[in-house]
PDB file of C-alpha atoms in Angstrom:
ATOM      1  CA  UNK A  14     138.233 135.559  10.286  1.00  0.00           C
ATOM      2  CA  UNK A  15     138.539 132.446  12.288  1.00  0.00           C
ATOM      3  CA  UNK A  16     135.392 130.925  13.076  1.00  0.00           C
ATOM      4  CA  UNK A  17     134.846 128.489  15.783  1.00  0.00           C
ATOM      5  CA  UNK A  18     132.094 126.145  16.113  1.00  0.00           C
ATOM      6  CA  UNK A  19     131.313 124.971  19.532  1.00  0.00           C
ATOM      7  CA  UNK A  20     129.576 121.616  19.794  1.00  0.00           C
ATOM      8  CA  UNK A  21     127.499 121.657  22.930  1.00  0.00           C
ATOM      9  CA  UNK A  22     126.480 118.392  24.504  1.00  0.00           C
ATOM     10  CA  UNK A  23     123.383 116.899  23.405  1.00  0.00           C
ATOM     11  CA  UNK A  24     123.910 118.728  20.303  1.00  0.00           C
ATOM     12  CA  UNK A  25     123.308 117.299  16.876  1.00  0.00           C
ATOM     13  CA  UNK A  26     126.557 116.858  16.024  1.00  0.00           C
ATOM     14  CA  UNK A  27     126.808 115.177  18.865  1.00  0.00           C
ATOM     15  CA  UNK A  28     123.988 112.841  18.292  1.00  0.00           C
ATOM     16  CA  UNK A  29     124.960 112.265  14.782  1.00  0.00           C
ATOM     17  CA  UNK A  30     127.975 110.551  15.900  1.00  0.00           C
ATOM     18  CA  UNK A  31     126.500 109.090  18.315  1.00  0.00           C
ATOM     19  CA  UNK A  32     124.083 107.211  15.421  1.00  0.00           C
ATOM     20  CA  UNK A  33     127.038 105.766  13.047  1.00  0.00           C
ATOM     21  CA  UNK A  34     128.434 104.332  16.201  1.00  0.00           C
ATOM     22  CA  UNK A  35     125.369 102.601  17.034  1.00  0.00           C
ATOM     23  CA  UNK A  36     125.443 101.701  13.492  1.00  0.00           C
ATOM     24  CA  UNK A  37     128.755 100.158  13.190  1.00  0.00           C
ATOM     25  CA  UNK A  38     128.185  98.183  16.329  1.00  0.00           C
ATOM     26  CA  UNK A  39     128.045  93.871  15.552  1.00  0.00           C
ATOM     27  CA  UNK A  40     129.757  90.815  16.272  1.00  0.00           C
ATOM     28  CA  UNK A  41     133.311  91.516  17.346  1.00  0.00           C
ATOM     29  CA  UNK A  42     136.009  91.570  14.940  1.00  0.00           C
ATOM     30  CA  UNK A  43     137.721  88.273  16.539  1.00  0.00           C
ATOM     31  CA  UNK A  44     134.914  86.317  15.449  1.00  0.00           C
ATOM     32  CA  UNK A  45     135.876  86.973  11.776  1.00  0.00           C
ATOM     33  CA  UNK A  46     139.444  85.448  12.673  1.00  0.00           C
ATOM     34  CA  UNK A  47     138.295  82.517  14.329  1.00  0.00           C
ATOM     35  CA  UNK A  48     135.441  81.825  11.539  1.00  0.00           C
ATOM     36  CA  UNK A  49     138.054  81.773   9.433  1.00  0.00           C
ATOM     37  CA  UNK A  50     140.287  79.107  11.933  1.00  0.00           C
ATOM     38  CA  UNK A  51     137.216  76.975  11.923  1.00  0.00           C
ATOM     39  CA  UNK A  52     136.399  76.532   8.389  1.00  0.00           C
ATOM     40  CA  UNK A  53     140.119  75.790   8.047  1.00  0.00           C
ATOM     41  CA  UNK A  54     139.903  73.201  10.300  1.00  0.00           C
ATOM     42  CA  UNK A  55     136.663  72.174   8.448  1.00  0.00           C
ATOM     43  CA  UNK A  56     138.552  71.529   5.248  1.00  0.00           C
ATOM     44  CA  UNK A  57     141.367  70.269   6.692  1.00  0.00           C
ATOM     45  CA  UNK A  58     139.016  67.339   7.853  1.00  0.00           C
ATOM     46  CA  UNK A  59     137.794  67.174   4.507  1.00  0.00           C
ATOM     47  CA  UNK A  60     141.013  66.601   2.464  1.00  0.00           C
ATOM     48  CA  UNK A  61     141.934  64.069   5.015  1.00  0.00           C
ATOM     49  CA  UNK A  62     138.899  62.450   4.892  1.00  0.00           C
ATOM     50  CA  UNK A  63     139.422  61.924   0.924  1.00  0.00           C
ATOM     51  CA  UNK A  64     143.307  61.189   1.173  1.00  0.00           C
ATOM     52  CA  UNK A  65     142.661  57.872   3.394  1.00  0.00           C
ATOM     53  CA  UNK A  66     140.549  55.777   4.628  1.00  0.00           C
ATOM     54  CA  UNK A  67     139.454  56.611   8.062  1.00  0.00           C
ATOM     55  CA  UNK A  68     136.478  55.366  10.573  1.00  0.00           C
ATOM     56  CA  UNK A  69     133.867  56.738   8.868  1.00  0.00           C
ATOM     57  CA  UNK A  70     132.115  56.721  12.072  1.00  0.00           C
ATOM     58  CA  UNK A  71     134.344  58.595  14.128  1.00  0.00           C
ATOM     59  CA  UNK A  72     135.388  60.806  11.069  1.00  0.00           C
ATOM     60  CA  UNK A  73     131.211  61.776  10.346  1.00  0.00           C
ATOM     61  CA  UNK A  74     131.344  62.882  14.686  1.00  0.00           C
ATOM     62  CA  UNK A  75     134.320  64.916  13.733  1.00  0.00           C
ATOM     63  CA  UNK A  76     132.079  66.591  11.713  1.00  0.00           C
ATOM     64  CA  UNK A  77     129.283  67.613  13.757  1.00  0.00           C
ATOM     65  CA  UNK A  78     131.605  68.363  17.035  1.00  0.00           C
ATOM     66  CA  UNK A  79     132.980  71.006  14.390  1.00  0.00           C
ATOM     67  CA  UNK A  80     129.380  72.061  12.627  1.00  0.00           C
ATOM     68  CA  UNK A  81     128.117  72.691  16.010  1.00  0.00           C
ATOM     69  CA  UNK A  82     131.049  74.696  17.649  1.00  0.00           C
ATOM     70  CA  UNK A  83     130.091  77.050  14.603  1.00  0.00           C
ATOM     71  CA  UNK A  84     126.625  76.691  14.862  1.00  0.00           C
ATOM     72  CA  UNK A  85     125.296  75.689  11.184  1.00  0.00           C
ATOM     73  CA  UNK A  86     123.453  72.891  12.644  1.00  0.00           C
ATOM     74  CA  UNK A  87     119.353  73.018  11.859  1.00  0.00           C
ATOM     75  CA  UNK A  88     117.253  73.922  14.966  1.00  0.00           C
ATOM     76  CA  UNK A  89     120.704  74.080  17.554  1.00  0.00           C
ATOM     77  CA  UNK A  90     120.496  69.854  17.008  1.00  0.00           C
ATOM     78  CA  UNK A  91     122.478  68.646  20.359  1.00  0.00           C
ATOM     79  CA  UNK A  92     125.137  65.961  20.778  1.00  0.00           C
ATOM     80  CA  UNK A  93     125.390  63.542  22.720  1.00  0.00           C
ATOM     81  CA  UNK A  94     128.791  64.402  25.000  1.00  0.00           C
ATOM     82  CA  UNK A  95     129.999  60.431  24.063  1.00  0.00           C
ATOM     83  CA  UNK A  96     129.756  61.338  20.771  1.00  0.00           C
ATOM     84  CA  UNK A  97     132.136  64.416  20.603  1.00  0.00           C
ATOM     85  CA  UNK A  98     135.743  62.918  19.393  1.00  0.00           C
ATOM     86  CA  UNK A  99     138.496  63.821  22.096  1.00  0.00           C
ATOM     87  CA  UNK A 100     141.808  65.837  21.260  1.00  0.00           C
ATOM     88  CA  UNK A 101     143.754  62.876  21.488  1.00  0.00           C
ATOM     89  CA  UNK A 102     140.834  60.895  19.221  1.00  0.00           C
ATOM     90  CA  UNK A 103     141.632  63.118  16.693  1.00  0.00           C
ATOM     91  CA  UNK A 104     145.501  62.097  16.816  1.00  0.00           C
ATOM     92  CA  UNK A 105     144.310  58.643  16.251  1.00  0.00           C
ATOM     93  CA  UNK A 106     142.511  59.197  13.571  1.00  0.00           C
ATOM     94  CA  UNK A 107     145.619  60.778  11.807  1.00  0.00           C
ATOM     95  CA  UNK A 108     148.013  57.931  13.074  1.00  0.00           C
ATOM     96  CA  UNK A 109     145.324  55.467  11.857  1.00  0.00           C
ATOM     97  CA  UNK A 110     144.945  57.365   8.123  1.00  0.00           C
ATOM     98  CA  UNK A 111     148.850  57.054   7.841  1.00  0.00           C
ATOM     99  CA  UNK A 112     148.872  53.585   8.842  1.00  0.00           C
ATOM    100  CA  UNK A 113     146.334  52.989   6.329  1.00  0.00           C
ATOM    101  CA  UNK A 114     148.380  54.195   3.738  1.00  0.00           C
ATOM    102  CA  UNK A 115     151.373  52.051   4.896  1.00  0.00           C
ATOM    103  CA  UNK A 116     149.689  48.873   4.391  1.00  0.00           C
ATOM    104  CA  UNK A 117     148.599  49.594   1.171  1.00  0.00           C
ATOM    105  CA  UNK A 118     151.831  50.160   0.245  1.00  0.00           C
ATOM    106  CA  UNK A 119     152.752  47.164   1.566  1.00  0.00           C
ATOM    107  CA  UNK A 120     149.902  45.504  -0.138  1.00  0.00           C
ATOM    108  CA  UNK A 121     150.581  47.024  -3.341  1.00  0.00           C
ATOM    109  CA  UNK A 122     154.640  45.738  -3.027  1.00  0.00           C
ATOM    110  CA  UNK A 123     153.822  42.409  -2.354  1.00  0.00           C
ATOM    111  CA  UNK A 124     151.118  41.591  -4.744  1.00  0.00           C
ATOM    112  CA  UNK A 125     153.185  43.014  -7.501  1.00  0.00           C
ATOM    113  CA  UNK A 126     156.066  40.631  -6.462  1.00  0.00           C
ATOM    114  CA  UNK A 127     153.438  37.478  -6.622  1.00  0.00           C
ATOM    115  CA  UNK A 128     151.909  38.647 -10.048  1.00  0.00           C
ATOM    116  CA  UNK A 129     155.687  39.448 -11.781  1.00  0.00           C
ATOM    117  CA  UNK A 130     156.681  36.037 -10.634  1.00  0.00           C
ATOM    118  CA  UNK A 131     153.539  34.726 -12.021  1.00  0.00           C
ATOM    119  CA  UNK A 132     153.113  32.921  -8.395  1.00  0.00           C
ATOM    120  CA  UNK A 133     150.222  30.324  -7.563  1.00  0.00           C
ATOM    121  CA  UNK A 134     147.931  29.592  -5.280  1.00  0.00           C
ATOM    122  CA  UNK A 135     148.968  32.807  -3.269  1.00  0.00           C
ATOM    123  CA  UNK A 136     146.757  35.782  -1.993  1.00  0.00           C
ATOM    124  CA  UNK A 137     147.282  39.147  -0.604  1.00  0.00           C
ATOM    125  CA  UNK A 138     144.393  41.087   1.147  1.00  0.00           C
ATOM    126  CA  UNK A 139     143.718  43.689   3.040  1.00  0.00           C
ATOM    127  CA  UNK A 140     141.831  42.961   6.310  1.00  0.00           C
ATOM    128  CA  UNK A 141     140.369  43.833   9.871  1.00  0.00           C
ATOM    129  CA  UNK A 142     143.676  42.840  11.596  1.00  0.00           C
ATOM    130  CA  UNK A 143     146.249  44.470   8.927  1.00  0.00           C
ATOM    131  CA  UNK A 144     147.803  42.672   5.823  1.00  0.00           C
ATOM    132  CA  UNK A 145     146.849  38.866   4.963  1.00  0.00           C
ATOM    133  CA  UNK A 146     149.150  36.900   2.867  1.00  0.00           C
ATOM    134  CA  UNK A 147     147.701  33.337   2.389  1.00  0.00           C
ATOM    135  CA  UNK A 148     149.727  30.115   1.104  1.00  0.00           C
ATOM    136  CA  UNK A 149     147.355  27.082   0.158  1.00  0.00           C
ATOM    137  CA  UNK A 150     149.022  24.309   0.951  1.00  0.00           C
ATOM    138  CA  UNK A 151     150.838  23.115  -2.071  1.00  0.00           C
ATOM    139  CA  UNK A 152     152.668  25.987  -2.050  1.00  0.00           C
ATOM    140  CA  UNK A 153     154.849  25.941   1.215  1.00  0.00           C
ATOM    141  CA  UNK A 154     154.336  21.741   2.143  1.00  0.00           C
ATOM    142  CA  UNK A 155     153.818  18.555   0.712  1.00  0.00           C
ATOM    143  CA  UNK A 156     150.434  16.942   1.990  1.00  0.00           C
ATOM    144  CA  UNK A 157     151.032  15.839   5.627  1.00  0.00           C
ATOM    145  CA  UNK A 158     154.500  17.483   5.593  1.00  0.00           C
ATOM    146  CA  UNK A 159     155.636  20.751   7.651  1.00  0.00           C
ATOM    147  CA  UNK A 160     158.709  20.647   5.958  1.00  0.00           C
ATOM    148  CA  UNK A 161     159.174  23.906   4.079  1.00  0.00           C
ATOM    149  CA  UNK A 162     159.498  23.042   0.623  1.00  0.00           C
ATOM    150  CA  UNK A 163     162.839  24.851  -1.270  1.00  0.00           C
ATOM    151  CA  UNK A 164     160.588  26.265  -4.093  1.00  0.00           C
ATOM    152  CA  UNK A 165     158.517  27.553  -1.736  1.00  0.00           C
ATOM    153  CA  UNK A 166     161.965  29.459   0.376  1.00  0.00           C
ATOM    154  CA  UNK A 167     162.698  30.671  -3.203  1.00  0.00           C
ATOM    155  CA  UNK A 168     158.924  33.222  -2.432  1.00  0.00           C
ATOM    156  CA  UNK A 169     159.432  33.646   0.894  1.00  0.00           C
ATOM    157  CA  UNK A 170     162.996  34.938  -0.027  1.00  0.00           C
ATOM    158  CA  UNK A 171     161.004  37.547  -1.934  1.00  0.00           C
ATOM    159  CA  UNK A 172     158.397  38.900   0.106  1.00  0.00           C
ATOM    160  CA  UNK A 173     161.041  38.836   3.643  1.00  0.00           C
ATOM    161  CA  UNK A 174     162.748  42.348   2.935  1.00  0.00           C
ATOM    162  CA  UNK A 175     159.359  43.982   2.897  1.00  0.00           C
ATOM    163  CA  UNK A 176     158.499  42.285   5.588  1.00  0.00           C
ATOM    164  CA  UNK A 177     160.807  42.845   8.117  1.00  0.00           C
ATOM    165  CA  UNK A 178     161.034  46.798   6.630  1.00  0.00           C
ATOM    166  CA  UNK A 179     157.481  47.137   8.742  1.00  0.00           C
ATOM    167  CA  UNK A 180     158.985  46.806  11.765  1.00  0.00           C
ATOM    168  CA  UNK A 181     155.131  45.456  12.919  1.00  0.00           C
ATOM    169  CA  UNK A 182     154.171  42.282  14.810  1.00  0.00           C
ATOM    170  CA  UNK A 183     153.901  39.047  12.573  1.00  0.00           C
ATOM    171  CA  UNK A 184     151.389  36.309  13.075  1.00  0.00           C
ATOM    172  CA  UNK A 185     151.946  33.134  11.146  1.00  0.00           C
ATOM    173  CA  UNK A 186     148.713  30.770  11.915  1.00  0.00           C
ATOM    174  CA  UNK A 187     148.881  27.673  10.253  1.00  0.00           C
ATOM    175  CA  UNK A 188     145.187  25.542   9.202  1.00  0.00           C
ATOM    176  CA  UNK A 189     144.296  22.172   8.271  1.00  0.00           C
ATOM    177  CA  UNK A 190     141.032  20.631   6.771  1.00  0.00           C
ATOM    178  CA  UNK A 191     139.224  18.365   9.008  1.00  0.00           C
ATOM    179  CA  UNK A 192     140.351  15.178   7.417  1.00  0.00           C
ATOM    180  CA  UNK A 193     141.580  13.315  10.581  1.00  0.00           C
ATOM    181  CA  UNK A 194     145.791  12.453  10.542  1.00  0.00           C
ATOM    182  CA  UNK A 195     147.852   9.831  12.685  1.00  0.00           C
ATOM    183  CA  UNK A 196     151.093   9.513  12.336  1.00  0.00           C
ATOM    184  CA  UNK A 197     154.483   9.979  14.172  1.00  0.00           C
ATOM    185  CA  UNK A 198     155.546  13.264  14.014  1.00  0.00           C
ATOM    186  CA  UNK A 199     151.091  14.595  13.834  1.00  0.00           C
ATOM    187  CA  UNK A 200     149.303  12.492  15.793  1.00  0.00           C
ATOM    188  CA  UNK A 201     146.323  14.994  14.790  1.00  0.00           C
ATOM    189  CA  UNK A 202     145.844  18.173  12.729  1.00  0.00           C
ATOM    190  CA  UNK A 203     146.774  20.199  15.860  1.00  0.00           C
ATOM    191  CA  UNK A 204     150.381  19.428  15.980  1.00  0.00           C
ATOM    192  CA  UNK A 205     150.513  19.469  11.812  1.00  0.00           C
ATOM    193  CA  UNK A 206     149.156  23.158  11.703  1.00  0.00           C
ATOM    194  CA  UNK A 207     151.339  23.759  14.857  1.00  0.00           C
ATOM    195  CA  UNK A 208     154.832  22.490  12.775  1.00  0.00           C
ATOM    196  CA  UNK A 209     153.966  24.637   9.564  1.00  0.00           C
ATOM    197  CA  UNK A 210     153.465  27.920  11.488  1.00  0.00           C
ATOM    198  CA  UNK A 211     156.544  27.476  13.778  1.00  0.00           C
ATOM    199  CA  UNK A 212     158.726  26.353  10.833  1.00  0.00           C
ATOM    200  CA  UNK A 213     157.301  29.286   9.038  1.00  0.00           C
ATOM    201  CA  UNK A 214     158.666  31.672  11.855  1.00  0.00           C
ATOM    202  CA  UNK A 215     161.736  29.869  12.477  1.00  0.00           C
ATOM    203  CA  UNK A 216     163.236  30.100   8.609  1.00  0.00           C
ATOM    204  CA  UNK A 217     161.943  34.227   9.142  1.00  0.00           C
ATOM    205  CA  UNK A 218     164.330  34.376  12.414  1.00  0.00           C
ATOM    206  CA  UNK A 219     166.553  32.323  10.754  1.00  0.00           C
ATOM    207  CA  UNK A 220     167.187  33.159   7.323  1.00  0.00           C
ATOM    208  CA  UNK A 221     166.545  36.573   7.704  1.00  0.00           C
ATOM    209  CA  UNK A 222     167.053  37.550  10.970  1.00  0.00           C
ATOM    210  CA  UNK A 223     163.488  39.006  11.879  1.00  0.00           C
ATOM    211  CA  UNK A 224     163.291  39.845  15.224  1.00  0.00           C
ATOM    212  CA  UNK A 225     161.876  36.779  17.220  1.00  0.00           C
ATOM    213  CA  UNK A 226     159.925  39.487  19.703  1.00  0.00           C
ATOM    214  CA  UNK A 227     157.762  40.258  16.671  1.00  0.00           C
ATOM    215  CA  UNK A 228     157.120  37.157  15.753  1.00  0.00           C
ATOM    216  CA  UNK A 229     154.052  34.498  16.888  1.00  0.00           C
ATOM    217  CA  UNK A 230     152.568  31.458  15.559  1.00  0.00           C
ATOM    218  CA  UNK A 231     149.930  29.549  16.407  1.00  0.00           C
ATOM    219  CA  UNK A 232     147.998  26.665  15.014  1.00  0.00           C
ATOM    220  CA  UNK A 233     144.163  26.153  14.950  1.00  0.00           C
ATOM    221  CA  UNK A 234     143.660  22.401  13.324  1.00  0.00           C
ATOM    222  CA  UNK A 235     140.428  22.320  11.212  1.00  0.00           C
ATOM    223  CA  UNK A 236     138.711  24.951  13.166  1.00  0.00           C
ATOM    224  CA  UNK A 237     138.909  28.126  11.368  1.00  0.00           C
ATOM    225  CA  UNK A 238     137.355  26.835   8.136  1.00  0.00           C
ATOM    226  CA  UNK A 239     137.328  29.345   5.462  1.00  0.00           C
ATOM    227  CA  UNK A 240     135.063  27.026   3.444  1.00  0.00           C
ATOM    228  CA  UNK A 241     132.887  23.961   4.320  1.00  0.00           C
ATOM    229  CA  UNK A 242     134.779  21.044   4.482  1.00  0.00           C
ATOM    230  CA  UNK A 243     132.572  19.254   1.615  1.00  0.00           C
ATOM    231  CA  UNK A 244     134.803  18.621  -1.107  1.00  0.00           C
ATOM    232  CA  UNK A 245     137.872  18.178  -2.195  1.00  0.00           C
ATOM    233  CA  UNK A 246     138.517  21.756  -3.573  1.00  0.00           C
ATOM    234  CA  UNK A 247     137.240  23.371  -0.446  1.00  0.00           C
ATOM    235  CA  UNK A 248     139.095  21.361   1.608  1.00  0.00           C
ATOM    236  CA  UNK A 249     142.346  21.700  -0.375  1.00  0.00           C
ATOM    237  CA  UNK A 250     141.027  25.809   0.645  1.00  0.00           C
ATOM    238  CA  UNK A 251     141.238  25.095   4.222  1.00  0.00           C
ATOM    239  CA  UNK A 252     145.074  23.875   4.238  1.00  0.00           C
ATOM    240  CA  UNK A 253     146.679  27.283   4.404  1.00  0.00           C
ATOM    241  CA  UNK A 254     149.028  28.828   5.968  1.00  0.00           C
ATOM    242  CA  UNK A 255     148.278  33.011   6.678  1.00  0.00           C
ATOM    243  CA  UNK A 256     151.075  35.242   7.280  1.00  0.00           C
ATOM    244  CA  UNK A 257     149.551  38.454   9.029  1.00  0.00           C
ATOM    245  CA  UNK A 258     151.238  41.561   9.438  1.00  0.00           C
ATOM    246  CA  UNK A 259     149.359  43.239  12.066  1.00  0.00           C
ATOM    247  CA  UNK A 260     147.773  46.829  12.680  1.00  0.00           C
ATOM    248  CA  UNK A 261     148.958  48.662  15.527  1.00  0.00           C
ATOM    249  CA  UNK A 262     145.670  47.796  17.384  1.00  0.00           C
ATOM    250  CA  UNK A 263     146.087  44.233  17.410  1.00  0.00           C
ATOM    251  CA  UNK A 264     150.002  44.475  18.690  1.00  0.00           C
ATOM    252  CA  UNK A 265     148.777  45.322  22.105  1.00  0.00           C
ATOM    253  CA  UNK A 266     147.006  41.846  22.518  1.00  0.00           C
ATOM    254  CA  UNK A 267     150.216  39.802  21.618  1.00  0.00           C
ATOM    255  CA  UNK A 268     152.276  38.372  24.379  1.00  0.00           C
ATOM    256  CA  UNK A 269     155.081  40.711  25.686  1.00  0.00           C
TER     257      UNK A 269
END
């Protein structure tokens, strides 16, 4: 025979159920999804972090915007609302990491042309304003000259193709010692860093048909000393000539 078992409210049946529902109650089960999203995003930060090198800064804020949204910060540790990194702050900081990793490339292309041609008394560096390649004065000019000397074509010849491949704004800044000159063409070490820069740019444009739009120069005399003017070998430092291929930053504050 059929027997049927009538569960009558406030039974306990009824409040046996009523028990393991309580008991499987908790945080929703979207939370699990978007714990998951977070930490993600938390390595994500991570790997890009150790791929290039970012503001460590900004990168550190990253952090704790992200450590706080998930609430693993000791004692619910505020921030300051300046210090939280804005959507499009983030996109910098990815444009910025690539761009890092352009220039040295670049870097690493340039300096292996110098060392395989076994080239003196030029440097390649890395630097606030993008990549620095430095020519002491031998190299490009004969003392009081802004002639471009042909050996020194022969280098520039080599290093132009990556140059131009950048597609960035060059800088050529030309420097002098402070050793006082009169003559015709230089009546002082303004017009004789002047000359060097602009015949710097000019071969570029000329030879190798860089774009004159990307191109500056600009002479400063004896007054960005890169070593005291107290001897002959620092002095023979401060006659250089720096080609600078510039960060995107910096592009902004050239003349349009």
């Amino acid at each position: 025979m059929l027997k049927v078992v009538k569960t009558l409210p406030g039974s306990s049946r009824r409040r046996g159920y009523r028990k393991n529902e309580q008991a499987s109650g908790g945080a929703p089960a979207w939370m699990t999804t978007y714990g998951d999203l977070i930490t993600q995003v938390l390595i994500f930060f991570i790997l890009l972090f150790s791929f290039s090198n970012v503001d460590r800064d900004k990168f550190n804020i990253a952090m704790l915007s992200l450590q706080g949204s998930l609430g693993i910060i000791d004692g619910g540790m505020a921030l300051n609302k300046d210090d939280f990194i804005e959507g499009g702050d983030v996109g910098e900081l990815l444009i910025f990491g690539q761009e890092q990793k352009e220039f040295e490339l670049l870097h690493k292309k340039v300096y292996e042309i110098i060392a395989e041609g076994n080239l003196k008394g030029i440097q390649v560096n890395l630097d606030e304003r993008g990549l620095l390649i430095r020519f002491v004065e031998g190299v490009l000019f004969d003392s009081g000259k802004a002639d471009i000397k042909n050996e020194a074509k022969t280098i520039l010849d080599k290093i132009a193709p990556l140059l131009i491949e950048t597609h960035r704004h060059i800088r050529i800044e030309g420097h002098t010692d402070n050793l006082p000159i009169n003559t015709r063409d230089f009546p002082s070490n303004w017009e004789l860093s002047t000359a060097r820069a602009v015949n710097v740019v000019k071969y570029l444009i000329e030879k190798h048909n860089f774009s004159p739009y990307i191109m500056s120069a600009a002479g400063y005399g004896e007054y960005r000393p890169i070593a005291p003017n107290d001897s002959a070998k620092h002095r023979a430092l401060n006659r250089r000539v720096d080609i600078i291929i510039l960060k995107s930053t910096l592009e902004n504050e050239e003349p349009k």
